[in-house]
Amino acid sequence: MSQEHVVAVNPIFARPGEAVAVERYRMPIGEMLPETAFRIVHDEVMLDGNARLNLATFVGTWMDEYAARLYAESFDKNMVDKDEYPHTAIIEDRCWKILADLWNAPDPTHTIGTSTVGSSEACMLAGLALKRRWQHARRAAGKPTDRPNLVMSSAVQVVWEKFCNYWDVTPRLVPISEEHRTLDGHDLDAYVDENTIGVVAILGVTYTGAYEPVKRIAEALDRIQRDTGADVPIHVDGASGAMVAPFLQSDLEWDFRLERVHSINTSGHKYGLVYPGLGWVVWRSADLLPEDLIFKVSYLGGETPSLALNFSRPGAQVLLQYYQFLRLGRSGYRAVQKSSQDVARYLADSIGAMGAFELWNDGSDIPVFAWRLKSGHTGNWNLYDLSDRLRMKGWQVPAYPMPDNLADTTVQRIVVRDGLGMDLARDLLDDIRAATDFLDRLSGPMPTDGAVPGFHH
Ligand SMILES: Cc1ncc(COP(=O)(O)O)c(C=O)c1O
């Protein structure tokens, strides 16, 4: 069989009588010793990047040893099986009520929420609730419901384009520009009409980490309501920022303090500080989630409401989230996010001072920032080349184009998460300086064949 169809097993690990090659795309005929199977899988993923050096992802890559113990004790729990794991279900409820309180819901005990696989599922559910509420209101008024639209910035995360595609909603993208770098309420009346199911405001734009000014968006919608009667709710996509702002910018009004904010999502697995596989969505009050989206699941001989796209999914992450809430408390979360932000500000200041670059933002919202090459600095290299050079040192620092209206602008972004301390940051800066010096010394342009962004939001 040709080499491309087999996975080779080092004879050191294969016991006598065991195969030293296994078919890549077909299940083996017989069994194999667990040690051998372990070694094959273990070795195969050895070439994955080092998660701690991955400065592209927002997703948590480190938890402490007690979290690891709890994870190992609970990886068999199925979140949907509330009958079998009633206490995991109780803890799930506790967690979203804690979030409702953190996000200043007027009455956290009368909110409704759920855990999800991640922010993507949470956004889908929040979007569905907006659509269903709008449909009910339109039907009650005897008006058509066939052309719903959702208004958001052109810099939304891909999940919102998916939502619109999967659930037949027209996306209305407000283009960002040099003057309006985020959705800021400007010109909103040109996009919002009676068919608008809601406006998405992003707390921590994926491209740059900048907050969209939710309060200004809400004020623009208040004006629109006064002028046209259209009462358009806001969903805040706080995938990252909803677990940062409560601790670092507690005076910023972006949450349920604004009446127009109906729902908020976050990723437990981003700045919620939990391993991947966890998101949350909470509604300001239970009445904002249409009853007909909720299914009844039997639970302790009674019934519990269920709102989810998935059926079975891991329950362990929910327990890990509760562990972090207890372990860190508000002051612990503040300390962790603040130290990430200090590192982000330090990196941003240092990169901004390097001469070749111009900062897009400085990490003072979430601990994420982006920069671009100074116009006229060089024609010999670009940020994709810098990204490649850093990759040689193990760092993943993506470069990518901004969305449509600014697609000619390439930026590079660093996401600082728990685990990237000042020491690593200094090493990273040394490597950025060395790579930039190397590229600046080139006597001609880097070859561009096949140089395309390898990163997608
Ligand atoms: C603003 C925003 N929304 C949604 C998502 C999707 O989140 P998840 O990966 O948790 O599904 C992301 C991920 O980066 C994001 O940045």
mmCIF file of C-alpha atoms and ligand atoms in Angstrom, residues 58 118-120 123 157 159 202 204 206 237 239-240 267 269-270, ligand 1:
data_model
loop_
_atom_site.group_PDB
_atom_site.id
_atom_site.type_symbol
_atom_site.label_atom_id
_atom_site.label_comp_id
_atom_site.label_asym_id
_atom_site.label_seq_id
_atom_site.Cartn_x
_atom_site.Cartn_y
_atom_site.Cartn_z
ATOM 1 C CA PHE A 58 -9.059 34.016 22.050
ATOM 2 C CA GLY A 118 -19.519 28.381 22.508
ATOM 3 C CA SER A 119 -20.474 31.896 21.518
ATOM 4 C CA SER A 120 -21.481 30.712 18.054
ATOM 5 C CA CYS A 123 -25.370 33.953 19.029
ATOM 6 C CA GLN A 157 -17.493 37.610 13.446
ATOM 7 C CA VAL A 159 -21.079 33.530 13.110
ATOM 8 C CA ILE A 202 -19.825 43.739 19.496
ATOM 9 C CA GLY A 204 -14.517 43.303 21.518
ATOM 10 C CA THR A 206 -12.713 40.152 16.567
ATOM 11 C CA ASP A 237 -21.970 39.909 21.210
ATOM 12 C CA ALA A 239 -17.794 36.778 23.143
ATOM 13 C CA SER A 240 -14.640 38.263 24.653
ATOM 14 C CA SER A 267 -17.600 32.532 25.489
ATOM 15 C CA HIS A 269 -13.787 29.478 26.935
ATOM 16 C CA LYS A 270 -12.331 32.901 26.147
HETATM 17 C C1 LIG B 1 -17.132 38.669 18.535
HETATM 18 C C2 LIG B 1 -17.190 37.178 18.409
HETATM 19 N N1 LIG B 1 -18.380 36.552 18.311
HETATM 20 C C3 LIG B 1 -18.478 35.223 18.210
HETATM 21 C C4 LIG B 1 -17.360 34.421 18.188
HETATM 22 C C5 LIG B 1 -17.508 32.930 18.094
HETATM 23 O O1 LIG B 1 -17.176 32.390 19.321
HETATM 24 P P1 LIG B 1 -16.952 30.819 19.613
HETATM 25 O O2 LIG B 1 -15.603 30.508 19.061
HETATM 26 O O3 LIG B 1 -17.007 30.763 21.111
HETATM 27 O O4 LIG B 1 -18.057 30.059 18.968
HETATM 28 C C6 LIG B 1 -16.089 35.021 18.275
HETATM 29 C C7 LIG B 1 -14.857 34.195 18.233
HETATM 30 O O5 LIG B 1 -13.762 34.681 18.129
HETATM 31 C C8 LIG B 1 -16.003 36.427 18.395
HETATM 32 O O6 LIG B 1 -14.809 37.052 18.497
#
